[in-house]
XYZ file of C-alpha atoms in Angstrom:
687
model
C -71.477 103.489 -107.366
C -67.866 104.303 -106.232
C -65.114 103.103 -108.315
C -61.569 102.149 -108.210
C -59.262 102.027 -111.203
C -59.755 98.793 -112.565
C -63.299 98.127 -111.205
C -66.450 99.066 -109.529
C -67.580 98.992 -105.777
C -71.270 98.450 -105.038
C -72.922 101.037 -102.805
C -73.209 98.328 -99.905
C -69.437 97.648 -100.343
C -68.685 101.506 -100.173
C -70.389 101.686 -96.716
C -67.707 99.050 -95.592
C -64.826 100.981 -96.742
C -62.454 102.362 -94.011
C -62.851 106.379 -94.052
C -59.665 108.204 -95.218
C -57.812 105.356 -96.299
C -55.753 106.392 -99.205
C -58.152 109.415 -99.963
C -55.106 111.736 -99.880
C -53.147 110.075 -102.800
C -56.249 109.330 -105.036
C -59.497 111.533 -105.527
C -62.051 111.133 -102.434
C -63.959 107.932 -103.293
C -61.417 106.576 -105.876
C -58.846 103.957 -105.222
C -56.139 102.689 -107.606
C -55.793 98.826 -108.136
C -52.685 98.585 -105.930
C -54.494 100.502 -103.227
C -57.188 98.102 -103.426
C -55.085 95.055 -103.078
C -53.123 96.717 -100.080
C -56.351 97.356 -98.315
C -57.455 93.623 -99.082
C -54.356 92.566 -97.640
C -55.067 94.409 -94.428
C -58.473 93.021 -94.202
C -60.180 96.202 -94.820
C -61.426 95.790 -98.490
C -64.946 94.838 -98.393
C -65.668 90.935 -99.443
C -68.818 89.335 -99.774
C -69.903 88.036 -96.484
C -67.180 89.812 -94.504
C -67.714 92.603 -92.386
C -65.322 95.430 -92.342
C -63.111 95.193 -89.244
C -63.579 98.914 -88.267
C -67.353 97.672 -87.359
C -66.375 95.241 -84.805
C -65.175 96.321 -81.455
C -62.501 93.635 -81.059
C -60.585 95.201 -83.683
C -60.620 98.710 -82.481
C -60.664 98.588 -78.638
C -58.881 96.221 -76.235
C -58.438 95.986 -72.361
C -55.008 94.320 -71.629
C -53.627 93.630 -68.146
C -49.950 92.743 -67.769
C -46.891 92.492 -65.413
C -44.047 94.807 -65.448
C -40.891 92.833 -63.839
C -38.930 96.025 -63.350
C -36.244 94.828 -65.424
C -34.606 97.891 -66.707
C -31.905 96.228 -68.627
C -34.600 94.348 -70.796
C -34.936 96.822 -73.611
C -37.237 94.537 -75.534
C -39.949 95.562 -73.034
C -43.246 93.835 -73.102
C -45.113 93.563 -76.337
C -48.601 93.317 -76.238
C -50.557 91.686 -78.871
C -54.400 92.429 -78.889
C -55.007 92.676 -82.568
C -55.358 96.429 -82.661
C -53.691 97.870 -85.921
C -52.250 101.113 -84.171
C -49.221 101.620 -86.789
C -51.570 101.597 -89.738
C -54.876 102.916 -88.682
C -53.531 105.148 -85.366
C -54.808 105.407 -81.903
C -54.229 105.733 -78.233
C -52.974 103.594 -75.553
C -53.968 104.498 -72.082
C -52.009 102.714 -69.325
C -52.286 102.811 -65.470
C -50.593 101.042 -62.816
C -53.133 98.886 -60.962
C -50.846 98.420 -57.734
C -49.265 101.632 -57.085
C -49.730 105.393 -56.906
C -48.433 106.172 -60.454
C -49.583 108.741 -62.974
C -51.888 107.686 -65.860
C -49.777 107.446 -69.139
C -51.454 108.208 -72.493
C -49.467 107.767 -75.794
C -50.913 108.278 -79.083
C -49.823 108.022 -82.720
C -50.401 111.763 -83.392
C -47.934 112.814 -80.833
C -45.619 109.810 -81.481
C -44.295 106.847 -79.274
C -42.444 107.612 -75.993
C -44.488 110.858 -75.622
C -46.682 110.925 -72.615
C -49.741 112.744 -71.189
C -51.472 112.226 -67.761
C -55.158 112.639 -67.073
C -54.457 113.200 -63.397
C -51.792 116.220 -64.102
C -52.105 119.290 -65.950
C -48.698 118.693 -67.326
C -47.565 119.286 -70.947
C -46.050 116.731 -73.229
C -43.542 114.665 -71.235
C -40.591 112.874 -73.060
C -37.449 111.595 -71.612
C -37.120 108.255 -69.811
C -39.088 105.738 -72.111
C -40.165 103.575 -69.294
C -43.368 105.571 -68.446
C -44.837 105.500 -71.890
C -45.501 103.193 -74.906
C -42.460 103.267 -77.105
C -43.775 101.232 -80.133
C -47.085 101.061 -81.998
C -47.517 97.901 -83.806
C -49.891 96.303 -86.433
C -51.350 94.083 -83.764
C -50.843 96.004 -80.636
C -48.031 97.708 -78.882
C -44.698 97.741 -76.840
C -44.405 98.707 -73.163
C -40.796 99.090 -71.824
C -39.884 97.082 -68.784
C -38.336 98.751 -65.767
C -40.463 101.623 -65.495
C -41.242 101.104 -61.682
C -41.288 98.603 -58.922
C -42.654 95.407 -60.134
C -46.304 95.663 -60.605
C -49.653 95.038 -62.413
C -50.869 97.288 -65.152
C -53.954 97.881 -67.303
C -53.694 99.369 -70.866
C -56.846 100.529 -72.646
C -56.384 100.637 -76.450
C -58.543 102.813 -78.636
C -58.057 102.585 -82.589
C -59.304 105.399 -84.806
C -62.354 104.233 -86.353
C -65.588 105.903 -87.871
C -68.429 106.564 -85.014
C -66.202 105.087 -82.543
C -62.874 107.181 -81.798
C -60.565 109.851 -83.571
C -57.644 111.819 -82.401
C -57.014 115.456 -84.122
C -54.277 117.876 -83.234
C -53.666 121.624 -84.119
C -51.764 124.879 -83.342
C -53.597 127.576 -81.323
C -54.215 130.880 -82.834
C -56.630 132.609 -80.101
C -59.230 133.113 -82.393
C -62.852 132.315 -80.891
C -65.061 130.369 -83.290
C -62.067 128.485 -84.690
C -63.418 125.040 -86.219
C -61.433 122.064 -85.805
C -62.176 119.315 -88.258
C -62.500 115.547 -87.352
C -63.018 112.326 -89.051
C -65.347 110.702 -86.504
C -68.303 110.650 -89.441
C -70.770 111.412 -86.614
C -71.781 113.584 -83.810
C -69.106 113.226 -80.876
C -70.388 112.135 -77.842
C -67.368 113.387 -75.763
C -64.216 115.397 -76.672
C -61.085 115.704 -74.474
C -58.648 118.503 -75.350
C -55.199 119.026 -73.871
C -52.699 121.845 -74.273
C -49.454 120.223 -75.152
C -47.217 123.000 -74.787
C -47.965 124.926 -71.661
C -48.140 123.118 -68.277
C -50.921 124.037 -66.009
C -53.615 123.832 -68.431
C -56.047 121.109 -67.509
C -58.146 118.666 -69.582
C -61.090 120.434 -71.158
C -63.890 118.068 -71.671
C -67.273 118.195 -73.681
C -69.851 115.852 -73.148
C -72.987 115.811 -75.216
C -75.219 115.502 -71.999
C -73.589 118.684 -70.294
C -73.454 120.812 -73.732
C -72.065 123.533 -75.600
C -72.207 125.964 -72.588
C -70.298 123.791 -70.044
C -67.159 121.785 -69.559
C -65.630 119.393 -67.323
C -62.168 118.917 -66.087
C -60.276 115.554 -65.028
C -60.864 116.729 -61.305
C -63.296 116.206 -58.786
C -65.012 119.352 -59.658
C -68.623 119.097 -61.341
C -69.586 120.606 -64.621
C -68.487 124.422 -65.181
C -70.389 126.921 -66.931
C -68.899 128.774 -69.811
C -69.739 129.667 -73.459
C -66.369 130.370 -74.251
C -64.562 126.878 -74.283
C -66.839 125.660 -77.082
C -67.790 129.030 -78.161
C -71.292 128.124 -77.319
C -71.492 125.946 -80.641
C -72.533 122.385 -81.020
C -70.009 120.001 -82.734
C -71.046 118.562 -86.038
C -70.203 115.246 -87.772
C -67.204 117.106 -89.643
C -65.884 119.659 -86.987
C -65.977 120.992 -83.403
C -65.477 124.633 -82.421
C -63.149 126.163 -79.937
C -62.883 129.480 -78.278
C -59.711 131.698 -77.815
C -58.638 130.441 -74.306
C -55.366 128.738 -73.492
C -56.996 125.640 -72.493
C -58.351 124.991 -75.985
C -56.792 127.189 -78.333
C -54.226 129.668 -76.893
C -51.815 131.469 -79.512
C -48.606 129.510 -80.082
C -49.741 126.400 -78.083
C -50.144 122.971 -79.589
C -53.183 120.727 -78.679
C -54.557 117.289 -79.041
C -57.977 116.317 -78.785
C -59.637 112.666 -78.311
C -63.016 112.312 -79.757
C -65.522 109.505 -78.624
C -68.456 108.694 -80.687
C -72.180 108.053 -79.669
C -73.693 105.489 -81.711
C -77.087 104.198 -80.969
C -77.443 101.848 -83.979
C -78.272 98.239 -83.374
C -74.498 97.599 -84.037
C -73.228 100.672 -82.460
C -69.950 100.213 -80.159
C -69.940 103.290 -78.008
C -72.450 105.429 -76.238
C -72.091 108.654 -74.190
C -74.990 109.318 -72.043
C -76.331 110.544 -68.664
C -78.523 109.072 -65.552
C -80.101 110.316 -62.474
C -79.226 108.631 -59.145
C -81.632 107.367 -56.748
C -79.562 106.602 -53.542
C -80.349 103.063 -53.677
C -78.336 99.715 -54.073
C -81.137 99.105 -56.692
C -79.983 101.860 -58.733
C -81.233 103.123 -62.113
C -80.852 100.690 -65.130
C -79.169 102.247 -68.117
C -80.091 100.788 -71.676
C -77.511 100.928 -74.195
C -78.669 98.006 -76.382
C -75.524 96.230 -75.766
C -73.367 94.766 -72.836
C -70.637 97.023 -72.003
C -66.954 96.075 -71.406
C -65.697 99.406 -70.374
C -67.603 102.277 -68.478
C -66.374 105.618 -67.027
C -68.786 107.643 -64.888
C -68.706 111.045 -63.358
C -71.201 113.048 -61.426
C -71.638 116.638 -62.875
C -73.812 118.412 -60.477
C -71.681 118.428 -57.417
C -67.987 118.535 -56.452
C -65.907 115.768 -54.906
C -66.387 112.693 -57.111
C -64.041 110.979 -59.248
C -64.042 109.889 -62.844
C -64.466 106.146 -62.062
C -63.388 103.707 -64.609
C -64.184 99.932 -64.413
C -63.759 97.294 -67.091
C -64.922 93.641 -67.210
C -61.253 92.208 -67.144
C -60.574 94.186 -63.677
C -63.889 93.256 -62.147
C -67.350 94.482 -63.796
C -69.224 91.819 -61.940
C -72.544 91.078 -59.951
C -70.952 89.851 -56.793
C -68.035 91.698 -55.606
C -66.840 95.363 -55.429
C -65.825 97.084 -58.835
C -62.065 97.377 -59.224
C -61.969 101.123 -59.993
C -59.420 103.507 -61.078
C -59.736 107.380 -61.216
C -58.989 109.034 -64.404
C -58.370 112.143 -62.270
C -56.093 110.464 -59.865
C -52.724 108.678 -59.582
C -53.920 106.219 -56.751
C -53.798 102.487 -57.218
C -56.751 100.409 -57.977
C -59.712 100.439 -55.396
C -62.630 98.446 -54.585
C -65.487 100.873 -55.526
C -62.852 103.874 -55.475
C -62.848 104.215 -51.364
C -66.718 103.517 -51.454
C -66.231 101.419 -48.480
C -68.390 98.404 -49.268
C -68.025 95.096 -51.235
C -71.103 96.093 -53.451
C -70.299 96.616 -57.190
C -70.524 100.174 -58.575
C -72.236 98.742 -61.577
C -73.175 95.339 -62.784
C -73.571 94.518 -66.424
C -76.769 93.542 -67.963
C -77.431 92.055 -71.472
C -78.336 95.408 -72.719
C -76.542 97.929 -70.551
C -75.678 98.318 -67.057
C -77.422 98.737 -63.638
C -76.078 101.111 -60.814
C -75.744 99.137 -57.742
C -74.034 101.261 -55.124
C -75.798 103.941 -53.019
C -72.733 105.881 -52.708
C -72.503 109.410 -54.124
C -69.706 108.539 -56.428
C -72.173 106.827 -58.727
C -75.637 107.082 -57.288
C -76.526 110.180 -55.044
C -80.147 110.370 -54.521
C -82.312 113.484 -54.602
C -80.947 114.781 -58.133
C -77.558 113.302 -58.588
C -76.616 113.562 -62.206
C -74.046 111.432 -63.891
C -72.413 111.109 -67.108
C -70.828 108.054 -68.715
C -68.911 106.801 -71.676
C -69.835 103.031 -72.367
C -68.159 100.604 -74.771
C -69.538 97.482 -76.210
C -68.223 94.239 -75.064
C -66.432 91.847 -77.573
C -66.283 89.773 -79.652
C -68.973 91.109 -82.216
C -67.798 88.764 -84.990
C -69.261 85.053 -85.177
C -66.472 82.733 -84.287
C -65.277 80.024 -86.606
C -62.292 78.591 -84.877
C -62.767 76.633 -81.753
C -59.522 77.830 -80.264
C -60.756 81.302 -80.103
C -63.393 80.408 -77.565
C -62.276 77.318 -75.829
C -59.132 75.856 -74.414
C -57.897 73.115 -72.011
C -54.872 73.883 -69.979
C -52.864 71.810 -67.607
C -51.270 73.730 -64.554
C -47.770 73.778 -63.709
C -45.470 76.604 -62.817
C -46.731 80.042 -64.025
C -44.637 83.109 -63.273
C -46.110 85.770 -63.805
C -49.697 84.440 -63.695
C -52.175 83.331 -64.856
C -52.021 79.799 -63.814
C -54.486 78.309 -66.600
C -53.632 79.973 -69.827
C -56.044 80.742 -72.690
C -55.618 82.923 -75.864
C -58.913 84.839 -74.655
C -60.580 86.393 -71.497
C -62.121 83.496 -69.904
C -65.776 83.758 -68.961
C -66.257 80.234 -67.337
C -63.991 77.539 -66.395
C -64.116 74.127 -64.952
C -61.332 72.814 -62.792
C -60.436 69.263 -61.592
C -57.317 67.636 -60.210
C -57.719 64.553 -62.582
C -55.877 62.080 -60.598
C -57.375 62.819 -57.570
C -60.648 62.385 -55.719
C -61.804 66.094 -55.596
C -64.790 67.983 -56.525
C -65.425 69.702 -59.785
C -65.071 73.426 -59.213
C -66.722 75.880 -61.619
C -65.516 79.513 -61.768
C -67.090 82.367 -63.775
C -66.173 86.018 -64.451
C -69.467 87.064 -62.986
C -68.506 85.513 -59.584
C -65.317 87.249 -59.140
C -63.379 84.735 -56.976
C -66.479 82.589 -55.820
C -67.092 79.144 -56.856
C -69.493 76.591 -57.416
C -69.401 72.753 -57.265
C -70.639 70.979 -60.168
C -70.975 67.427 -58.416
C -72.861 69.006 -55.317
C -75.909 71.215 -54.556
C -73.744 73.621 -52.539
C -74.247 77.460 -52.827
C -71.303 79.762 -53.881
C -68.081 79.163 -52.089
C -66.143 82.409 -51.176
C -62.806 80.541 -50.339
C -60.984 80.734 -53.617
C -59.217 84.107 -53.615
C -56.469 82.999 -56.018
C -59.186 82.393 -58.810
C -59.030 85.712 -60.181
C -60.223 86.600 -63.718
C -58.376 89.868 -64.122
C -56.401 88.538 -66.959
C -56.852 88.684 -70.831
C -55.281 85.280 -71.241
C -56.387 82.803 -68.441
C -57.309 82.911 -64.869
C -56.067 82.137 -61.309
C -52.867 83.911 -59.950
C -51.135 81.228 -58.246
C -47.571 80.388 -59.496
C -46.563 76.859 -58.356
C -49.466 74.187 -58.392
C -50.076 70.447 -59.029
C -49.334 69.641 -62.625
C -52.278 67.411 -62.694
C -54.581 70.399 -62.230
C -56.728 70.595 -65.398
C -59.048 73.575 -66.407
C -61.514 73.701 -69.452
C -62.164 77.193 -70.389
C -65.030 78.954 -72.130
C -65.284 82.429 -73.739
C -68.575 84.536 -73.640
C -69.203 84.697 -77.605
C -72.250 85.542 -79.848
C -73.680 82.216 -81.118
C -71.713 79.933 -78.737
C -71.759 80.759 -74.982
C -73.149 82.968 -72.350
C -73.533 83.579 -68.769
C -76.609 85.428 -67.160
C -77.005 86.132 -63.363
C -80.710 86.733 -62.121
C -82.865 87.221 -59.197
C -85.768 84.782 -58.647
C -89.491 86.167 -58.191
C -91.372 83.056 -57.571
C -93.481 83.723 -60.744
C -92.988 82.893 -64.230
C -90.314 85.435 -65.522
C -88.413 86.029 -68.753
C -84.613 86.945 -68.802
C -82.642 88.604 -71.423
C -79.424 87.085 -72.852
C -76.761 87.819 -75.342
C -76.226 84.607 -77.045
C -77.786 86.172 -80.205
C -79.149 82.513 -81.285
C -81.662 80.152 -79.439
C -79.837 78.455 -76.764
C -79.248 74.652 -77.450
C -78.655 73.869 -73.841
C -78.973 75.760 -70.564
C -77.449 74.819 -67.337
C -79.251 76.504 -64.283
C -77.944 76.751 -60.722
C -79.083 78.298 -57.260
C -76.456 80.290 -56.139
C -77.325 80.902 -52.375
C -78.886 78.817 -49.680
C -81.287 81.209 -47.946
C -82.982 79.419 -44.983
C -81.164 75.962 -45.996
C -82.897 76.005 -49.294
C -80.590 74.314 -51.833
C -81.033 72.928 -55.312
C -78.923 70.918 -57.829
C -77.894 71.736 -61.369
C -80.838 71.768 -63.887
C -80.013 71.031 -67.582
C -82.484 71.892 -70.205
C -82.241 71.494 -74.060
C -84.556 71.095 -76.867
C -82.468 68.298 -78.230
C -83.394 66.088 -75.192
C -85.429 63.207 -76.629
C -88.645 63.844 -74.980
C -88.486 67.859 -75.018
C -90.513 70.040 -77.412
C -90.891 73.589 -77.820
C -93.906 73.361 -75.627
C -92.748 70.734 -73.141
C -89.573 70.993 -70.866
C -87.670 68.026 -69.854
C -84.749 67.940 -67.606
C -81.424 66.433 -66.618
C -79.449 67.084 -63.540
C -75.743 67.634 -64.031
C -74.810 66.698 -60.493
C -76.442 63.313 -60.724
C -76.709 60.283 -63.197
C -80.542 60.354 -63.207
C -82.463 59.918 -66.690
C -84.349 62.570 -68.225
C -87.531 63.747 -66.451
C -90.472 65.820 -67.576
C -90.510 69.122 -65.535
C -91.588 72.696 -66.686
C -88.529 74.263 -65.522
C -88.801 76.803 -68.394
C -92.450 77.247 -68.322
C -92.860 74.896 -71.190
C -91.775 77.631 -73.364
C -88.721 77.433 -75.479
C -86.044 80.042 -75.383
C -85.528 82.677 -78.185
C -82.448 84.359 -79.716
C -82.721 87.141 -76.913
C -84.786 85.761 -73.968
C -85.456 82.459 -72.023
C -88.476 81.800 -69.451
C -88.237 80.322 -66.083
C -91.315 78.844 -64.416
C -92.277 79.257 -60.493
C -89.955 76.083 -59.947
C -87.752 76.863 -56.916
C -84.912 75.069 -58.949
C -84.691 78.086 -61.082
C -87.030 80.879 -59.628
C -87.358 80.958 -55.822
C -88.530 84.389 -54.918
C -85.625 85.239 -52.262
C -82.621 83.540 -54.129
C -80.308 84.366 -56.873
C -79.548 82.073 -59.763
C -77.087 81.756 -62.746
C -77.711 80.564 -66.241
C -75.122 79.009 -68.650
C -76.203 79.045 -72.224
C -74.498 77.024 -74.988
C -75.274 76.917 -78.709
C -74.332 74.973 -81.644
C -71.841 76.828 -83.664
C -71.010 75.589 -87.220
C -67.397 74.019 -87.155
C -66.985 74.735 -83.570
C -69.582 72.974 -81.191
C -72.441 70.681 -81.364
C -75.191 69.728 -79.106
C -77.551 66.858 -79.951
C -79.011 63.335 -79.211
C -78.017 60.150 -80.574
C -79.301 56.638 -80.333
C -76.731 53.616 -79.852
C -77.236 49.960 -80.191
C -74.848 47.670 -78.500
C -72.843 45.619 -80.821
C -72.119 48.082 -83.480
C -70.393 51.594 -83.427
C -72.231 54.840 -83.888
C -70.675 57.572 -85.669
C -71.784 60.994 -84.907
C -71.231 63.653 -87.505
C -70.723 67.130 -85.633
C -69.765 68.909 -88.774
C -66.057 69.400 -87.584
C -63.215 68.959 -90.135
C -60.191 68.104 -87.585
C -61.824 66.023 -84.902
C -63.177 66.466 -81.420
C -61.448 67.959 -78.495
C -63.985 68.070 -75.756
C -66.976 65.674 -75.311
C -69.717 65.670 -72.588
C -71.901 62.594 -72.853
C -75.011 61.576 -70.798
C -77.500 58.541 -71.506
C -80.845 60.009 -70.995
C -83.213 57.062 -71.063
C -81.744 55.496 -68.051
C -79.314 56.362 -65.305
C -75.952 57.408 -66.690
C -72.940 59.272 -65.747
C -71.828 62.491 -67.362
C -68.732 61.387 -69.066
C -66.058 63.845 -70.252
C -63.338 63.082 -72.812
C -60.799 65.458 -73.959
C -57.187 65.881 -74.928
C -55.721 65.671 -71.497
C -57.261 62.065 -71.027
C -56.356 61.185 -74.373
C -59.785 61.170 -76.610
C -57.479 60.461 -79.613
C -55.062 58.054 -78.349
C -55.961 56.801 -74.966
C -58.939 55.240 -72.835
C -59.638 57.572 -69.976
C -62.559 59.648 -68.949
C -63.826 61.961 -66.259
C -67.178 61.796 -64.589
C -68.714 65.251 -63.959
C -71.257 64.041 -61.357
C -68.511 62.209 -59.496
C -65.544 63.314 -57.329
C -63.618 60.214 -58.400
C -60.139 60.332 -60.117
C -60.256 59.578 -63.834
C -60.769 56.001 -65.169
C -60.570 53.955 -68.136
C -63.403 53.988 -70.569
C -65.038 51.914 -73.121
C -67.556 54.380 -74.388
C -65.958 56.189 -77.072
C -63.656 54.894 -79.899
C -60.253 56.694 -80.142
C -57.510 56.919 -82.236
C -57.909 55.950 -86.052
C -61.480 54.827 -85.166
C -62.392 58.604 -84.223
C -63.990 60.340 -87.110
C -62.599 63.840 -87.921
C -66.171 65.073 -88.294
C -67.193 64.351 -84.688
C -66.826 61.141 -82.385
C -67.986 57.557 -82.252
C -69.761 55.581 -79.623
C -67.817 52.287 -79.200
C -69.751 48.885 -80.089
C -69.319 47.874 -76.628
C -71.102 50.915 -75.144
C -74.673 50.270 -73.420
C -77.807 50.242 -75.678
C -79.485 53.795 -75.048
C -80.130 57.242 -76.055
C -77.161 59.636 -75.393
C -77.265 63.474 -75.117
C -73.802 65.213 -76.203
C -71.954 68.368 -76.461
C -68.747 68.192 -78.366
C -66.188 71.163 -79.262
C -64.012 70.788 -82.191
C -60.256 70.805 -82.175
């Protein structure tokens, strides 16, 4: 057992301790009581049932988009709060303008705030005007000064130092071949990026585990370069890497920095560095990572001319549109597919990795194209315990800068309705880019909504002045709560993977296209439907008021925590069509899906396990016809008498189905005594 002064730490707890914390003030493996208390306050001391934050990607990596108003007089700048502890743990912030030709700006805690490097140049450390680099590292993010350039959009990628994920080291060169540089990654590096800070003209020297110790790469369009001198023909270890005597990595009198990226293939690993071979087809190779990625950088290594393409799920890592790409080696603004000239995505995410989708040489040259990648797991990894982290309702007014609908998280799916008008229910999803589905119709994807963009970390839609009666209900993709899967039909029984991590308690299916005039409605399946069993599917239709029917939509096979099955029914599996599945789950204290029987004349209280009440309720009678009724804060579930009907375009109306005010229990909701006798299926979300 490891010990601290005043107590003992179990072996399991020792594994959760952050590396190197306070080990310079106490002997390695020993912490004083005050140091242990400080770690506990920072959320880093292991506590039973609480994971070390360093093992969860949301605490060590973030993608943030923001708008610079070009207000040079605003010295306060833009404070980006992303939950990443840079001032305490150290790390790197990599910023790039999305809308103009502007250098990449890399600022880290080793070289200090307001000191910049650019991956698209060979320049040395740059200081001076603060407007082109991060000028402050915080315990929950960073500050980026306003006034750097013309008003424009930016993306920032934040990498926090953490075991097996990322590390930063620096040294002074001595021109001695075979010099060993120690690191704290705690595992074999997957990629190492080295930069001379003193002498301009020395490029970025890059080691990747897939190219090996006798080759190196540069942040240029060159392929891999053969040389045994940069890494001294020596593989890195879990504690150090080796450099040669050249000016690019170890010149006498020059200072250097290295960024180390991990390669972790464990079940809860957060980063992988690998390789794949192109096939020149839009049905490109599928890369299995064991996780769904949120950030991928790809580079061809066996030919010249191709960029270092960076895509991420905030800016557009989808199935339906061209990937919004930035080149690490170039200052150009964001491209769709980095000049690939089509609307086909470069890559599409899968529940276990990604699939190469473009036939262009940048990512998928046939006949032997070889590519390296760095891929980072999608967040969040932690099971959510607070509804506001995964669900929000937003009423729209003026929003400048956007987004029009605000949330405290990256939105995965959104329902939208103008509640006081006769309008369709629009459903948007990050996987669709700016396309839209109508929940109250059988229509296929509509491409006429260019403003409904998802490239925000705090909501969606980039309109600035809109109707104040626009309401949007927003869900976040999160383990144990909600997931979205797009799949192609086969016409035969098929199993599809998902990332919910638990057995889905409800699934919505929708056909996305209308090949040959073929259309289908919104299918809802759940093992909580009154007549459903694990071996007998039953169905509701979200766009109608029809009662529950017995249909083998899921092949009379219950879903599991990792897959769901679909039958050959054309509603969910036509051989020439594409579909989407929205998966919902019961999450303790956050969401609840179930069925309740109600008898007219007495109220029926439903305990959802909540503590402060219900903020969203979807209710449907299953034993006879009945609308899909929605109750929420905007229609005053707690203090009023309004509802919306999901299967109708009608404006909101008064209701007598749910008790409100003091009659509404804090642990769930209550069906009013005057409601029609019947069996009701419900989906509730806590306040």
